[in-house]
Amino acid sequence: MTDEDRRRRIHELDATLRVGKNGVDSVADELNSQLQDRDLVKVKFLRSALGGTTVEEAAADLADLASAEVVETRGHTAVFER
């Protein structure tokens, strides 16, 4: 898959997971489950989930918990793959 194809797929993805005030621990299992079914998962981080951290830090923490990799972050959204 070329970089352009990958960017197009990421752009067309809908966020299927939202991280709220309970933080990344509460959604790590769900991200793991979704990554078993698809190769890319887009996650939206609500402001209440950040608690003084950045989206990049929260995404890295979630990736560690779900044994995934962060493909990109933009705004309050991150894309993960395995």
PDB file of C-alpha atoms in Angstrom:
ATOM      1  CA  MET A   1       0.000   0.000   0.000  1.00  0.00           C
ATOM      2  CA  THR A   2       1.427   3.368  -0.973  1.00  0.00           C
ATOM      3  CA  ASP A   3       1.565   6.301   1.421  1.00  0.00           C
ATOM      4  CA  GLU A   4      -1.120   8.076  -0.592  1.00  0.00           C
ATOM      5  CA  ASP A   5      -3.460   5.067  -0.394  1.00  0.00           C
ATOM      6  CA  ARG A   6      -2.840   4.815   3.333  1.00  0.00           C
ATOM      7  CA  ARG A   7      -3.579   8.518   3.894  1.00  0.00           C
ATOM      8  CA  ARG A   8      -6.783   8.183   1.878  1.00  0.00           C
ATOM      9  CA  ARG A   9      -7.927   5.181   3.936  1.00  0.00           C
ATOM     10  CA  ILE A  10      -7.135   6.983   7.195  1.00  0.00           C
ATOM     11  CA  HIS A  11      -9.026  10.065   6.050  1.00  0.00           C
ATOM     12  CA  GLU A  12     -12.090   7.985   5.141  1.00  0.00           C
ATOM     13  CA  LEU A  13     -12.120   6.090   8.448  1.00  0.00           C
ATOM     14  CA  ASP A  14     -14.695   6.984  11.081  1.00  0.00           C
ATOM     15  CA  ALA A  15     -13.668   7.058  14.733  1.00  0.00           C
ATOM     16  CA  THR A  16     -15.013   3.806  16.170  1.00  0.00           C
ATOM     17  CA  LEU A  17     -13.700   4.317  19.693  1.00  0.00           C
ATOM     18  CA  ARG A  18     -13.860   7.287  22.056  1.00  0.00           C
ATOM     19  CA  VAL A  19     -11.679   7.818  25.110  1.00  0.00           C
ATOM     20  CA  GLY A  20     -13.440   9.768  27.855  1.00  0.00           C
ATOM     21  CA  LYS A  21     -12.891  10.700  31.468  1.00  0.00           C
ATOM     22  CA  ASN A  22     -12.160   7.088  32.467  1.00  0.00           C
ATOM     23  CA  GLY A  23      -8.956   7.268  30.428  1.00  0.00           C
ATOM     24  CA  VAL A  24      -7.127   4.850  28.179  1.00  0.00           C
ATOM     25  CA  ASP A  25      -7.251   1.901  30.595  1.00  0.00           C
ATOM     26  CA  SER A  26     -10.990   1.525  30.102  1.00  0.00           C
ATOM     27  CA  VAL A  27     -10.778   1.219  26.288  1.00  0.00           C
ATOM     28  CA  ALA A  28      -7.568  -0.772  25.791  1.00  0.00           C
ATOM     29  CA  ASP A  29      -9.387  -4.107  25.543  1.00  0.00           C
ATOM     30  CA  GLU A  30     -11.864  -2.713  23.025  1.00  0.00           C
ATOM     31  CA  LEU A  31      -9.044  -1.323  20.865  1.00  0.00           C
ATOM     32  CA  ASN A  32      -7.332  -4.705  21.019  1.00  0.00           C
ATOM     33  CA  SER A  33     -10.549  -6.388  19.910  1.00  0.00           C
ATOM     34  CA  GLN A  34     -11.113  -3.962  17.037  1.00  0.00           C
ATOM     35  CA  LEU A  35      -7.521  -4.381  15.825  1.00  0.00           C
ATOM     36  CA  GLN A  36      -8.121  -8.125  15.534  1.00  0.00           C
ATOM     37  CA  ASP A  37     -10.920  -7.423  13.039  1.00  0.00           C
ATOM     38  CA  ARG A  38      -9.370  -4.541  11.064  1.00  0.00           C
ATOM     39  CA  ASP A  39      -5.938  -3.256  10.252  1.00  0.00           C
ATOM     40  CA  LEU A  40      -6.573   0.433  11.143  1.00  0.00           C
ATOM     41  CA  VAL A  41      -8.659   1.882  13.994  1.00  0.00           C
ATOM     42  CA  LYS A  42      -9.345   5.580  14.517  1.00  0.00           C
ATOM     43  CA  VAL A  43      -9.768   6.747  18.122  1.00  0.00           C
ATOM     44  CA  LYS A  44     -11.144  10.098  19.285  1.00  0.00           C
ATOM     45  CA  PHE A  45      -9.780  11.528  22.549  1.00  0.00           C
ATOM     46  CA  LEU A  46     -12.242  13.756  24.371  1.00  0.00           C
ATOM     47  CA  ARG A  47     -10.829  16.700  26.301  1.00  0.00           C
ATOM     48  CA  SER A  48     -11.843  15.085  29.588  1.00  0.00           C
ATOM     49  CA  ALA A  49      -9.599  12.109  28.764  1.00  0.00           C
ATOM     50  CA  LEU A  50      -6.435  14.153  28.477  1.00  0.00           C
ATOM     51  CA  GLY A  51      -6.236  15.578  32.004  1.00  0.00           C
ATOM     52  CA  GLY A  52      -3.189  17.749  31.340  1.00  0.00           C
ATOM     53  CA  THR A  53      -1.461  15.429  28.874  1.00  0.00           C
ATOM     54  CA  THR A  54      -1.272  15.663  25.105  1.00  0.00           C
ATOM     55  CA  VAL A  55      -3.054  13.483  22.589  1.00  0.00           C
ATOM     56  CA  GLU A  56       0.316  12.065  21.546  1.00  0.00           C
ATOM     57  CA  GLU A  57       1.095  10.944  25.114  1.00  0.00           C
ATOM     58  CA  ALA A  58      -2.373   9.464  25.644  1.00  0.00           C
ATOM     59  CA  ALA A  59      -2.171   7.660  22.284  1.00  0.00           C
ATOM     60  CA  ALA A  60       1.249   6.235  23.156  1.00  0.00           C
ATOM     61  CA  ASP A  61      -0.101   4.975  26.497  1.00  0.00           C
ATOM     62  CA  LEU A  62      -3.090   3.371  24.778  1.00  0.00           C
ATOM     63  CA  ALA A  63      -0.839   1.783  22.150  1.00  0.00           C
ATOM     64  CA  ASP A  64       1.315   0.232  24.899  1.00  0.00           C
ATOM     65  CA  LEU A  65      -1.743  -1.193  26.659  1.00  0.00           C
ATOM     66  CA  ALA A  66      -3.198  -2.648  23.454  1.00  0.00           C
ATOM     67  CA  SER A  67       0.079  -3.842  21.897  1.00  0.00           C
ATOM     68  CA  ALA A  68      -0.476  -1.563  18.928  1.00  0.00           C
ATOM     69  CA  GLU A  69       1.352   1.181  17.067  1.00  0.00           C
ATOM     70  CA  VAL A  70       0.300   4.786  16.587  1.00  0.00           C
ATOM     71  CA  VAL A  71       0.171   5.534  12.863  1.00  0.00           C
ATOM     72  CA  GLU A  72      -0.623   9.239  13.247  1.00  0.00           C
ATOM     73  CA  THR A  73      -2.235  11.792  15.507  1.00  0.00           C
ATOM     74  CA  ARG A  74      -4.109  14.826  14.303  1.00  0.00           C
ATOM     75  CA  GLY A  75      -6.086  17.124  16.552  1.00  0.00           C
ATOM     76  CA  HIS A  76      -7.819  14.964  19.151  1.00  0.00           C
ATOM     77  CA  THR A  77      -7.734  11.864  16.968  1.00  0.00           C
ATOM     78  CA  ALA A  78      -5.219   9.043  16.650  1.00  0.00           C
ATOM     79  CA  VAL A  79      -4.990   6.096  14.263  1.00  0.00           C
ATOM     80  CA  PHE A  80      -3.666   2.735  15.445  1.00  0.00           C
ATOM     81  CA  GLU A  81      -2.486  -0.414  13.692  1.00  0.00           C
ATOM     82  CA  ARG A  82      -0.956  -3.682  14.691  1.00  0.00           C
TER      83      ARG A  82
END
